[in-house]
Coordinates of C-alpha atoms and ligand atoms in Angstrom, one line a residue:
Chain A
V18 CA 0.0 0.0 0.0
G19 CA 1.1 3.6 -0.1
L20 CA 2.3 2.8 3.5
G21 CA -0.3 5.2 5.0
Q22 CA 0.8 7.8 2.4
K23 CA -2.0 10.1 1.4
I24 CA -3.3 9.7 -2.1
D25 CA -2.3 12.5 -4.5
E26 CA -5.5 14.6 -4.4
D27 CA -4.3 17.0 -7.1
L28 CA -3.8 14.1 -9.5
L29 CA -7.3 12.7 -8.7
E30 CA -8.8 16.2 -9.4
Q31 CA -6.9 16.4 -12.7
L32 CA -8.2 13.0 -13.8
E33 CA -11.7 13.8 -12.6
E34 CA -11.7 17.0 -14.6
A35 CA -10.4 15.2 -17.7
L36 CA -13.3 12.7 -17.5
I37 CA -15.8 15.6 -17.0
E38 CA -14.4 17.3 -20.0
A39 CA -14.8 14.1 -22.0
D40 CA -18.5 14.2 -21.2
M41 CA -18.5 11.3 -18.7
G42 CA -20.6 13.4 -16.4
V43 CA -19.9 14.8 -12.9
E44 CA -21.5 11.9 -10.9
S45 CA -19.9 9.1 -12.9
A46 CA -16.5 10.8 -12.7
R47 CA -16.9 11.2 -9.0
L48 CA -17.8 7.5 -8.6
L49 CA -14.8 6.5 -10.6
M50 CA -12.5 8.5 -8.2
E51 CA -14.2 6.7 -5.3
D52 CA -13.2 3.4 -6.9
I53 CA -9.7 4.6 -7.2
R54 CA -9.6 5.7 -3.5
K55 CA -10.9 2.2 -2.5
A56 CA -8.2 0.6 -4.7
W57 CA -5.6 2.8 -3.0
K58 CA -6.7 1.9 0.5
G59 CA -7.1 -1.8 -0.4
G60 CA -3.5 -1.9 -1.8
E61 CA -4.5 -2.5 -5.4
I62 CA -2.7 0.7 -6.3
E63 CA 0.7 1.0 -4.7
T64 CA 2.2 4.3 -5.9
G65 CA 0.9 7.6 -7.4
A66 CA 2.4 6.6 -10.7
D67 CA 0.1 3.6 -10.8
I68 CA -3.1 5.6 -10.5
F69 CA -3.5 6.7 -14.1
P70 CA -2.6 3.2 -15.6
F71 CA -5.1 1.7 -13.1
L72 CA -7.8 4.1 -14.2
K73 CA -7.3 3.4 -17.9
A74 CA -7.2 -0.3 -17.3
D75 CA -10.4 -0.2 -15.3
L76 CA -12.2 1.8 -18.1
K77 CA -10.8 -0.5 -20.8
H78 CA -12.0 -3.5 -18.9
R79 CA -15.5 -2.1 -18.4
L80 CA -15.9 -1.3 -22.1
S81 CA -14.6 -4.7 -23.2
R82 CA -17.1 -6.8 -21.3
H83 CA -19.6 -7.0 -24.1
P84 CA -19.1 -8.5 -27.6
V85 CA -18.8 -5.8 -30.3
S86 CA -19.8 -8.2 -33.0
L87 CA -23.3 -7.9 -34.4
R88 CA -25.8 -10.6 -33.4
M89 CA -26.6 -12.4 -36.6
A90 CA -29.7 -14.4 -37.4
E91 CA -29.3 -18.2 -37.1
S92 CA -31.2 -18.5 -40.4
G93 CA -32.7 -16.0 -42.8
P94 CA -32.0 -12.3 -42.9
T95 CA -30.3 -10.5 -40.0
V96 CA -32.5 -7.4 -39.3
I97 CA -30.8 -4.3 -38.0
L98 CA -33.0 -1.4 -36.8
V99 CA -31.2 2.0 -36.6
V100 CA -32.6 4.6 -34.3
G101 CA -31.6 7.9 -32.7
V102 CA -32.3 11.6 -32.3
N103 CA -32.4 14.1 -35.1
G104 CA -29.2 14.7 -36.9
A105 CA -27.2 12.1 -34.9
G106 CA -25.9 10.4 -38.1
K107 CA -28.3 7.5 -38.6
T108 CA -28.6 7.5 -42.4
T109 CA -24.9 8.0 -42.9
S110 CA -24.1 5.3 -40.4
I111 CA -26.4 2.9 -42.2
A112 CA -24.4 3.5 -45.4
K113 CA -21.3 2.6 -43.5
L114 CA -22.8 -0.6 -42.1
A115 CA -24.1 -1.5 -45.5
W116 CA -20.6 -1.0 -47.0
I117 CA -18.9 -3.1 -44.3
M118 CA -21.4 -6.0 -44.7
T119 CA -21.2 -5.8 -48.5
Q120 CA -17.4 -6.0 -48.2
E121 CA -17.9 -9.2 -46.1
G122 CA -19.7 -10.7 -49.1
R123 CA -23.2 -10.4 -47.6
K124 CA -26.3 -9.5 -49.7
V125 CA -27.6 -6.2 -48.1
L126 CA -31.0 -4.7 -48.4
L127 CA -31.8 -1.2 -47.0
A128 CA -35.3 0.1 -46.0
A129 CA -35.9 3.9 -46.2
G130 CA -38.0 4.1 -43.1
D131 CA -37.8 7.8 -42.7
T132 CA -40.9 8.8 -44.6
F133 CA -41.2 12.1 -42.9
R134 CA -38.2 14.4 -43.4
A135 CA -37.5 16.4 -46.6
A136 CA -35.4 14.3 -49.0
A137 CA -34.7 11.6 -46.4
V138 CA -35.5 8.8 -48.8
E139 CA -33.4 10.5 -51.6
Q140 CA -30.5 10.7 -49.2
L141 CA -30.5 6.9 -48.5
V142 CA -31.2 6.0 -52.2
T143 CA -28.1 8.0 -53.1
W144 CA -26.1 5.9 -50.6
S145 CA -27.5 2.6 -51.8
K146 CA -26.4 3.5 -55.4
R147 CA -22.9 4.4 -54.3
I148 CA -22.5 1.2 -52.3
G149 CA -24.3 -1.0 -54.9
C150 CA -27.0 -2.5 -52.6
E151 CA -30.8 -2.8 -53.0
I152 CA -33.3 -0.5 -51.2
V153 CA -37.0 -0.6 -50.3
T154 CA -38.8 2.7 -50.3
G155 CA -42.4 3.7 -49.6
K156 CA -44.6 6.5 -50.8
A157 CA -44.0 9.9 -49.3
G158 CA -45.6 10.2 -45.9
A159 CA -46.2 6.4 -45.8
D160 CA -46.5 4.7 -42.4
P161 CA -42.9 3.8 -41.4
A162 CA -44.1 0.5 -40.1
S163 CA -45.3 -0.4 -43.6
V164 CA -41.9 0.3 -45.1
A165 CA -40.3 -1.8 -42.3
Y166 CA -42.8 -4.6 -43.1
Q167 CA -42.1 -4.4 -46.9
G168 CA -38.3 -4.5 -46.1
C169 CA -38.7 -7.6 -44.0
E170 CA -40.9 -9.4 -46.5
R171 CA -38.5 -8.7 -49.3
A172 CA -35.5 -9.7 -47.3
V173 CA -37.0 -13.0 -46.5
K174 CA -38.5 -13.7 -50.0
E175 CA -35.3 -12.7 -51.9
S176 CA -32.9 -14.3 -49.4
F177 CA -31.0 -11.2 -48.3
D178 CA -28.4 -11.8 -45.6
V179 CA -28.9 -8.4 -43.9
L180 CA -31.7 -5.8 -43.8
I181 CA -30.9 -2.4 -42.3
I182 CA -33.9 -0.2 -41.5
D183 CA -33.5 3.6 -41.3
T184 CA -35.9 5.5 -39.1
A185 CA -36.7 9.2 -38.8
G186 CA -34.9 11.2 -36.2
R187 CA -37.0 11.7 -33.1
L188 CA -36.5 13.2 -29.7
H189 CA -37.1 10.6 -27.0
T190 CA -39.4 13.2 -25.3
Q191 CA -41.9 13.0 -28.2
K192 CA -44.4 10.4 -27.0
N193 CA -46.2 10.0 -30.3
L194 CA -42.9 9.4 -32.2
M195 CA -41.6 6.9 -29.6
D196 CA -45.0 5.1 -29.9
E197 CA -44.5 5.1 -33.7
L198 CA -41.0 3.5 -33.2
A199 CA -42.5 0.9 -30.8
K200 CA -44.9 0.0 -33.6
V201 CA -42.1 -0.4 -36.1
Y202 CA -40.2 -2.6 -33.6
K203 CA -43.3 -4.8 -33.1
V204 CA -44.0 -5.2 -36.8
I205 CA -40.5 -6.3 -37.6
G206 CA -40.8 -9.1 -34.9
K207 CA -44.0 -10.3 -36.5
V208 CA -42.5 -10.8 -40.0
V209 CA -39.1 -12.1 -39.0
P210 CA -38.7 -14.3 -35.9
N211 CA -36.3 -12.9 -33.3
A212 CA -36.0 -9.6 -35.2
P213 CA -34.7 -7.1 -35.0
H214 CA -31.5 -9.0 -34.2
E215 CA -29.8 -5.6 -33.4
T216 CA -31.3 -2.3 -32.6
I217 CA -28.5 0.2 -33.1
L218 CA -28.7 3.6 -31.4
V219 CA -26.7 6.2 -33.2
L220 CA -25.2 8.7 -30.8
D221 CA -23.5 12.0 -31.8
S222 CA -20.1 12.1 -30.0
T223 CA -20.6 15.8 -29.2
T224 CA -23.7 15.0 -27.2
G225 CA -23.5 15.6 -23.4
Q226 CA -25.4 14.1 -20.6
N227 CA -28.6 13.9 -22.7
A228 CA -27.1 10.7 -24.3
I229 CA -28.0 8.8 -21.2
N230 CA -31.6 9.8 -21.4
Q231 CA -31.6 8.9 -25.1
A232 CA -30.1 5.4 -24.4
R233 CA -32.7 4.7 -21.7
M234 CA -35.8 5.9 -23.6
F235 CA -34.9 4.3 -26.9
T236 CA -34.1 1.0 -25.1
E237 CA -37.6 1.1 -23.6
V238 CA -39.4 1.1 -26.9
A239 CA -36.9 -0.6 -29.2
G240 CA -34.5 -2.7 -27.1
V241 CA -31.2 -1.0 -28.0
S242 CA -28.5 -3.6 -28.2
G243 CA -25.6 -1.6 -29.5
I244 CA -24.3 2.0 -30.0
F245 CA -22.9 3.5 -33.1
L246 CA -20.8 6.4 -31.9
A247 CA -20.8 8.9 -34.8
K248 CA -18.6 11.9 -35.5
L249 CA -15.7 10.7 -33.3
D250 CA -13.4 12.3 -35.9
G251 CA -14.2 15.6 -34.2
T252 CA -12.7 16.8 -30.9
A253 CA -15.5 15.4 -28.7
K254 CA -14.5 12.3 -26.8
G255 CA -17.9 10.6 -26.5
G256 CA -17.4 9.9 -22.8
A257 CA -21.2 9.6 -22.3
V258 CA -20.9 6.0 -23.4
L259 CA -19.0 5.2 -20.2
T260 CA -21.9 6.4 -18.2
I261 CA -24.3 4.4 -20.4
D262 CA -22.1 1.4 -19.9
R263 CA -22.2 1.8 -16.1
H264 CA -25.9 2.4 -15.7
I265 CA -27.5 0.6 -18.6
G266 CA -24.8 -1.7 -20.0
I267 CA -25.2 -1.1 -23.7
P268 CA -22.0 -1.8 -25.6
V269 CA -20.5 0.4 -28.3
K270 CA -20.2 -1.6 -31.5
F271 CA -19.0 0.9 -34.1
V272 CA -17.5 4.4 -34.3
G273 CA -18.0 6.9 -37.2
L274 CA -14.9 8.7 -38.3
G275 CA -16.1 10.8 -41.2
E276 CA -18.8 11.4 -43.8
S277 CA -17.9 8.7 -46.3
F278 CA -19.2 5.1 -46.2
E279 CA -15.7 3.9 -45.5
D280 CA -15.3 6.0 -42.3
I281 CA -16.4 3.3 -40.0
Q282 CA -14.5 1.1 -37.5
R283 CA -15.5 -1.6 -35.1
F284 CA -15.3 -0.3 -31.5
N285 CA -11.8 -0.6 -30.0
A286 CA -12.0 -0.1 -26.2
A287 CA -8.3 0.4 -25.7
A288 CA -8.0 3.1 -28.4
F289 CA -11.1 4.8 -27.2
V290 CA -9.9 5.0 -23.6
D291 CA -6.4 6.2 -24.6
A292 CA -8.0 9.0 -26.7
L293 CA -10.2 10.1 -23.7
F294 CA -7.1 11.5 -22.0
E295 CA -5.3 13.0 -25.0
Chain B
N6 CA -37.3 23.6 -7.4
L7 CA -33.7 24.6 -7.0
T8 CA -33.9 25.8 -3.4
E9 CA -35.4 22.4 -2.4
R10 CA -32.8 20.5 -4.5
F11 CA -30.0 22.3 -2.7
R12 CA -31.5 22.3 0.7
E13 CA -28.6 20.2 2.0
A14 CA -25.9 22.3 0.4
F15 CA -27.6 25.5 1.5
K16 CA -28.0 24.4 5.1
S17 CA -24.9 26.5 6.0
I18 CA -26.4 29.7 4.7
T19 CA -29.8 29.1 6.3
G20 CA -30.4 31.4 9.3
Q21 CA -27.3 33.5 8.5
S22 CA -27.5 37.3 8.3
K23 CA -24.7 37.6 5.9
L24 CA -23.3 35.5 3.1
T25 CA -19.6 34.7 3.9
E26 CA -16.8 32.8 2.2
D27 CA -17.4 30.0 4.6
N28 CA -21.1 29.6 4.5
V29 CA -21.5 29.9 0.7
K30 CA -18.8 27.2 0.0
D31 CA -21.2 24.3 -0.1
A32 CA -23.8 26.3 -2.1
V33 CA -21.2 27.4 -4.7
R34 CA -20.1 23.7 -5.1
A35 CA -23.7 22.7 -5.6
I36 CA -24.2 25.3 -8.3
K37 CA -21.0 24.2 -10.1
R38 CA -22.2 20.6 -10.0
A39 CA -25.7 21.7 -11.3
L40 CA -24.0 23.6 -14.2
L41 CA -21.8 20.6 -15.1
E42 CA -24.8 18.3 -15.0
A43 CA -26.4 20.7 -17.4
D44 CA -23.5 20.4 -19.8
V45 CA -22.0 23.8 -19.2
N46 CA -18.3 23.6 -20.1
L47 CA -16.0 23.0 -17.0
A48 CA -13.8 26.1 -17.5
V49 CA -16.9 28.3 -18.1
A50 CA -18.7 26.8 -15.0
K51 CA -15.6 27.5 -12.8
R52 CA -15.4 31.1 -14.0
F53 CA -19.1 31.5 -13.5
V54 CA -19.2 30.3 -9.9
D55 CA -16.2 32.5 -9.1
D56 CA -18.1 35.5 -10.3
V57 CA -21.2 34.4 -8.4
R58 CA -19.2 33.9 -5.2
D59 CA -17.7 37.5 -5.6
K60 CA -21.2 38.9 -6.1
A61 CA -22.6 36.9 -3.1
L62 CA -19.9 37.6 -0.6
G63 CA -20.6 40.3 1.8
A64 CA -24.2 40.6 0.6
E65 CA -26.4 41.4 3.5
V66 CA -29.2 38.9 3.7
L67 CA -32.4 40.9 3.0
S68 CA -34.8 40.7 5.9
G69 CA -37.6 38.3 5.4
V70 CA -35.8 36.5 2.6
N71 CA -34.5 33.0 2.9
P72 CA -30.7 33.3 2.3
A73 CA -30.7 30.3 0.1
Q74 CA -33.4 31.9 -2.1
Q75 CA -31.3 35.1 -2.2
F76 CA -28.3 33.2 -3.3
I77 CA -30.3 31.4 -6.0
K78 CA -31.5 34.8 -7.2
I79 CA -27.9 36.0 -7.5
V80 CA -27.1 32.9 -9.5
H81 CA -30.2 33.2 -11.7
D82 CA -29.6 36.9 -12.4
E83 CA -26.0 36.3 -13.2
L84 CA -26.9 33.6 -15.7
V85 CA -29.5 35.9 -17.3
A86 CA -27.0 38.8 -17.5
L87 CA -24.4 36.5 -19.1
M88 CA -26.8 35.3 -21.8
S89 CA -28.4 38.6 -22.5
D90 CA -27.4 40.9 -25.2
P91 CA -29.5 44.1 -25.3
S92 CA -27.7 45.4 -28.4
S93 CA -29.2 42.5 -30.4
R94 CA -32.7 43.7 -29.6
D95 CA -34.7 46.5 -31.2
D96 CA -36.7 49.1 -29.3
E97 CA -39.6 46.7 -29.0
G98 CA -37.3 44.0 -27.4
R99 CA -37.5 41.8 -30.5
V100 CA -34.4 40.1 -31.9
R101 CA -32.8 42.3 -34.5
I102 CA -31.6 41.0 -37.9
N103 CA -29.1 43.4 -39.5
F104 CA -31.0 44.3 -42.6
T105 CA -29.3 46.5 -45.2
R106 CA -31.0 48.7 -47.8
S107 CA -28.0 49.0 -50.2
R108 CA -28.2 45.4 -51.5
P109 CA -29.9 42.1 -50.6
T110 CA -29.2 41.3 -47.0
V111 CA -27.0 38.2 -46.7
V112 CA -27.3 35.6 -43.9
L113 CA -24.7 32.8 -43.6
M114 CA -25.6 29.7 -41.6
A115 CA -22.7 27.6 -40.4
G116 CA -22.1 24.8 -37.9
L117 CA -21.2 21.2 -37.1
Q118 CA -22.8 18.3 -39.0
G119 CA -26.5 17.6 -38.2
S120 CA -27.0 20.7 -35.9
G121 CA -30.1 21.8 -37.9
K122 CA -28.8 24.4 -40.4
T123 CA -30.8 23.4 -43.4
T124 CA -34.1 23.2 -41.5
T125 CA -33.3 26.5 -39.7
C126 CA -32.6 28.3 -43.0
A127 CA -36.2 27.5 -44.1
K128 CA -37.6 28.4 -40.6
L129 CA -35.8 31.7 -40.6
A130 CA -36.9 32.6 -44.1
A131 CA -40.5 31.9 -43.1
L132 CA -40.2 33.9 -39.9
L133 CA -38.8 36.9 -41.7
V134 CA -41.4 36.8 -44.5
K135 CA -44.0 37.0 -41.8
R136 CA -42.2 39.6 -39.6
N137 CA -40.5 41.8 -42.1
K138 CA -42.4 41.1 -45.4
V139 CA -39.1 40.2 -47.2
K140 CA -38.7 38.2 -50.3
P141 CA -36.0 35.7 -49.4
L142 CA -33.8 33.5 -51.5
L143 CA -32.5 30.2 -50.1
V144 CA -29.2 29.2 -51.4
A145 CA -28.2 25.5 -51.6
A146 CA -24.5 25.8 -50.9
D147 CA -24.1 22.3 -49.4
L148 CA -22.8 20.3 -52.4
Q149 CA -21.4 17.5 -50.4
R150 CA -24.2 15.8 -48.4
P151 CA -26.3 13.4 -50.5
A152 CA -29.6 15.1 -51.3
A153 CA -28.8 18.3 -49.4
V154 CA -29.8 20.4 -52.3
E155 CA -33.0 18.4 -52.7
Q156 CA -33.8 18.9 -49.0
L157 CA -33.6 22.7 -49.3
K158 CA -35.7 22.6 -52.5
V159 CA -38.4 20.6 -50.7
L160 CA -38.4 23.0 -47.8
G161 CA -38.4 26.0 -50.1
K162 CA -41.4 24.7 -51.9
Q163 CA -43.2 24.1 -48.6
I164 CA -42.9 27.8 -47.6
G165 CA -43.1 29.3 -51.1
V166 CA -39.6 30.6 -51.1
D167 CA -37.2 30.4 -54.1
V168 CA -34.2 28.2 -53.9
Y169 CA -31.0 28.9 -55.8
A170 CA -28.9 25.9 -56.7
E171 CA -26.3 24.9 -59.3
E172 CA -25.5 21.5 -60.6
K173 CA -21.7 21.0 -61.0
S174 CA -20.2 23.8 -58.9
T175 CA -18.4 24.7 -55.7
P176 CA -19.9 26.3 -52.6
P177 CA -18.1 29.7 -53.0
T178 CA -19.2 29.9 -56.7
V179 CA -22.8 29.0 -55.8
C180 CA -22.9 31.8 -53.2
R181 CA -21.3 34.4 -55.4
N182 CA -23.7 33.6 -58.3
A183 CA -26.6 33.6 -55.9
L184 CA -25.9 37.2 -55.1
D185 CA -26.2 38.1 -58.7
F186 CA -29.3 36.0 -59.1
A187 CA -30.9 37.7 -56.1
R188 CA -30.5 41.1 -57.6
K189 CA -32.1 40.0 -60.9
N190 CA -34.8 38.1 -59.0
A191 CA -35.6 41.1 -56.7
N192 CA -34.8 39.2 -53.6
D193 CA -34.0 41.4 -50.6
L194 CA -32.7 38.6 -48.3
I195 CA -30.3 35.8 -49.1
I196 CA -29.9 32.8 -46.7
L197 CA -26.8 30.7 -47.4
D198 CA -27.2 27.0 -46.3
T199 CA -23.7 25.6 -45.9
A200 CA -22.5 22.0 -45.4
G201 CA -21.9 20.8 -41.8
R202 CA -18.2 20.8 -41.0
L203 CA -15.9 19.9 -38.2
H204 CA -14.0 22.9 -36.7
V205 CA -10.8 20.8 -37.1
D206 CA -11.3 20.3 -40.8
E207 CA -8.9 22.9 -42.1
A208 CA -10.0 22.7 -45.7
L209 CA -13.7 23.1 -44.9
M210 CA -13.1 25.9 -42.3
K211 CA -11.1 27.7 -44.9
E212 CA -14.0 27.2 -47.4
V213 CA -16.6 28.8 -45.1
S214 CA -14.3 31.6 -44.2
E215 CA -13.8 32.2 -48.0
I216 CA -17.6 32.3 -48.5
A217 CA -17.9 34.9 -45.8
K218 CA -15.1 37.0 -47.4
L219 CA -16.8 36.7 -50.8
T220 CA -20.4 37.5 -49.7
E221 CA -19.7 39.9 -46.8
P222 CA -22.8 38.7 -44.8
E223 CA -24.8 41.1 -42.6
E224 CA -25.5 38.1 -40.4
V225 CA -23.3 35.0 -39.7
L226 CA -25.2 32.6 -37.5
L227 CA -23.7 29.6 -35.8
V228 CA -26.3 26.8 -35.5
C229 CA -25.6 24.8 -32.4
D230 CA -27.4 21.7 -31.1
A231 CA -28.7 22.2 -27.6
M232 CA -27.7 18.8 -26.5
T233 CA -24.0 19.5 -27.1
G234 CA -21.8 18.7 -24.2
Q235 CA -18.3 19.9 -23.2
D236 CA -17.1 20.1 -26.8
A237 CA -19.2 23.2 -27.4
V238 CA -16.4 25.3 -26.0
K239 CA -14.0 24.1 -28.7
S240 CA -16.3 24.3 -31.7
A241 CA -17.8 27.6 -30.8
K242 CA -14.3 29.2 -30.3
A243 CA -13.1 27.8 -33.6
F244 CA -16.1 29.1 -35.6
D245 CA -15.8 32.4 -33.8
E246 CA -12.2 32.7 -34.8
R247 CA -12.7 31.8 -38.5
L248 CA -16.0 33.7 -39.1
P249 CA -17.4 37.1 -38.3
L250 CA -20.1 35.6 -36.2
T251 CA -23.0 37.9 -35.4
G252 CA -25.2 35.4 -33.6
V253 CA -26.1 31.9 -32.5
I254 CA -29.2 29.7 -33.1
L255 CA -29.7 26.9 -30.5
T256 CA -31.7 24.0 -31.9
K257 CA -33.6 21.0 -30.6
L258 CA -34.6 22.7 -27.4
D259 CA -37.9 20.8 -27.6
G260 CA -36.0 17.9 -26.1
D261 CA -35.0 17.5 -22.5
A262 CA -31.3 18.5 -22.8
R263 CA -30.6 21.2 -20.1
G264 CA -28.8 23.2 -22.7
G265 CA -25.7 24.3 -20.8
A266 CA -24.1 24.8 -24.3
A267 CA -26.0 28.1 -24.4
L268 CA -24.0 29.5 -21.6
T269 CA -20.7 28.0 -23.0
V270 CA -21.2 29.4 -26.4
K271 CA -22.2 32.9 -25.2
A272 CA -19.3 33.0 -22.7
V273 CA -16.8 31.9 -25.3
T274 CA -17.9 34.0 -28.3
G275 CA -19.7 36.9 -26.7
K276 CA -22.2 36.7 -29.5
P277 CA -26.0 36.8 -28.8
I278 CA -28.2 33.7 -29.0
K279 CA -30.9 35.1 -31.3
F280 CA -33.3 32.2 -31.9
I281 CA -34.0 28.7 -30.7
G282 CA -35.4 25.7 -32.6
V283 CA -38.2 24.0 -30.8
G284 CA -39.3 21.4 -33.2
E285 CA -39.0 20.1 -36.8
K286 CA -41.9 22.1 -38.2
I287 CA -41.2 25.4 -40.1
E288 CA -43.0 27.6 -37.5
Q289 CA -41.0 26.1 -34.6
L290 CA -38.4 28.8 -34.4
E291 CA -38.7 31.2 -31.5
E292 CA -36.8 34.2 -30.2
F293 CA -34.3 33.4 -27.4
F294 CA -35.2 34.4 -23.9
P295 CA -32.3 34.4 -21.4
D296 CA -34.4 34.1 -18.3
R297 CA -36.2 31.0 -19.7
M298 CA -32.8 29.5 -20.6
A299 CA -31.4 30.3 -17.1
G300 CA -34.2 28.4 -15.5
R301 CA -33.8 25.4 -17.8
I302 CA -30.0 25.2 -17.2
L303 CA -30.4 25.3 -13.4
G304 CA -32.9 22.5 -13.7
Ligands
GTP8 N1 -17.6 14.1 -39.5 C1 -18.6 13.2 -39.4 N2 -19.8 13.5 -39.8 C2 -20.8 12.6 -39.8 C3 -20.5 11.3 -39.2 N3 -21.7 10.6 -39.3 C4 -22.6 11.4 -39.9 N4 -22.1 12.6 -40.2 C5 -22.7 13.8 -40.8 O1 -23.7 14.2 -39.9 C6 -24.8 14.8 -40.7 C7 -26.1 14.2 -40.3 O2 -26.1 12.8 -40.8 P1 -27.4 12.0 -41.1 O3 -26.9 10.6 -41.5 O4 -28.2 12.8 -42.1 O5 -28.1 12.0 -39.7 P2 -29.5 11.4 -39.3 O6 -29.4 10.9 -37.9 O7 -29.9 10.4 -40.3 O8 -30.4 12.7 -39.4 P3 -32.0 12.7 -39.4 O9 -32.5 11.6 -40.2 O10 -32.4 14.1 -39.9 O11 -32.4 12.6 -38.0 C8 -24.4 14.6 -42.1 O12 -23.8 15.8 -42.6 C9 -23.4 13.5 -42.1 O13 -22.5 13.6 -43.2 C10 -19.2 11.0 -38.7 O14 -18.9 9.9 -38.3 N5 -18.3 12.0 -38.9
GTP9 N1 -36.8 18.2 -32.7 C1 -36.1 19.1 -33.5 N2 -35.5 18.7 -34.6 C2 -34.8 19.6 -35.3 C3 -34.7 20.9 -34.9 N3 -34.0 21.6 -35.9 C4 -33.7 20.7 -36.8 N4 -34.2 19.4 -36.5 C5 -34.0 18.2 -37.1 O1 -32.6 17.8 -37.0 C6 -32.2 17.0 -38.1 C7 -31.0 17.7 -38.8 O2 -31.5 18.9 -39.4 P1 -30.7 19.4 -40.7 O3 -31.4 20.7 -41.0 O4 -30.7 18.4 -41.8 O5 -29.3 19.7 -40.1 P2 -28.0 20.3 -40.8 O6 -27.2 21.1 -39.9 O7 -28.4 21.0 -42.1 O8 -27.2 18.9 -41.2 P3 -25.9 18.9 -42.1 O9 -26.2 19.7 -43.4 O10 -25.8 17.4 -42.4 O11 -24.8 19.4 -41.3 C8 -33.5 16.9 -39.0 O12 -34.1 15.7 -38.7 C9 -34.3 18.1 -38.6 O13 -35.7 17.9 -38.8 C10 -35.4 21.4 -33.7 O14 -35.4 22.5 -33.3 N5 -36.1 20.4 -33.0
MG10 MG1 -31.6 10.3 -41.5
MG11 MG1 -27.8 20.7 -44.0

């Protein structure tokens, strides 16, 4: 143990502030410092020089507990539902997922489930052309559940390996829109057993503490199973995913590093944690 | 309410006749925590509570007033003062847009990806048609996002406003040509919709700075997402350094984000928050009220 030596409070304060500035949130950062103090008292950390490596190792361990691979269907198409608040990066992230799956030799189908926003369908159609995958679209203003339904039917009928469903941006505080999403989720499950196999929540890395509310509310209506952390090529650290991990346990599966369909990487906990403190 | 939430932290002020360094220590810490939970940037929050502590110290507790309530009022008033900008209001207290008579007024919208620029361009056009009876021209200067031009065209059609777009071009060229087009088309207001960009993307920051030099806008508005966290300090500072910002529009305030980014952006740029987006519909753009924002940030 530090032989009764007092823990370096200045260092702890510096680390706590770094975590707050990374959007981990003041309460989560405080709890983490408490964990460090316990580890210091318990002799797990011996010297001041061990504090920072211990912290990083602890965070890396937390974020590595869950598999980052996508859950695939045992047979038939794997259905991925993509959700999130307005402007988070859903449509672009779908293009990236489609690209990665196509590179893996899978037959990918997209469903333009945002039937509300101006030029939303056109945006995804453009991506489908660039990537070379098929897409299901509905009439303007069509019920999103019907587009999801058509997507599922076609995916099964034409033996697609993967179906990725785009949805309109919505704030988790809009009850009618969250009800609409719950309906889409239900319809998918009716057409394809055990679907959606993944519900991916797209989070903007620049989002602060509101990310935790988003994760909670979207999980309630659509069973979020993974996070796509978009716009990590900016200066924001995306630390809110640490708080989401602590309180809700949803794993980050992908990160977005730009605006092209190739700007996607599978989540790497070690790289993410190192970057938090840079 | 805030006083109840901070009852524990404010215990040391209760019953006191004067606010001292010692008895406001817990209260100041509680305020700093509340601001951080609301996503106010750490450095901005620290500076703010220092200012509040200075204002609070030595204040005689007004008779008949609960000292905690008096402290909260100091915090609230200080927040409102920080986010206010009287010079951006006209005599009737309405948000001022710097209209010019000598040529079409130019408004440049800039900001990070997905913050709500394109939607806000249409909202602002509709609001100014109603309020100032102008004939706006929306300019589709985002040539990089798939269907961005189409998005603005659809919105323009919805509100009956012309949209200027070019097929194979560059954003600065589109903007320059739009100015010429506006004169011929008798538009007295031009709103330039630009592509979302990262403040660390040197090429794109240079491009938007070039557009500003070319078009000399009367208004350069930073469109910022209300749920932005600590990063607001970096992006706001960068945009303020590269552009002659005249104001900020905070979007998606119809959500439950506390909106601390409002304080961060105002503190860092000194530029007024002029409007807020409170929904996806065209009419959901309102004038910014600092006292409402202060209450929201404090939770
Ligand atoms: N730099 C960067 N930009 C991104 C990334 N992901 C998405 N974007 C950009 O963010 C903006 C919004 O992306 P969209 O895909 O339209 O977001 P969305 O969630 O589908 O938006 P709505 O459907 O309107 O809710 C676009 O300009 C994208 O190019 C990323 O990883 N990095
Ligand atoms: N709920 C809500 N949604 C908004 C608000 N303002 C914009 N949006 C939505 O946010 C999403 C992004 O809006 P855009 O106008 O495409 O954003 P942008 O800044 O132009 O995006 P890029 O051009 O890709 O950088 C869309 O789904 C809009 O409908 C608002 O005030 N409230
Ligand atoms: Mg979309
Ligand atoms: Mg846009």
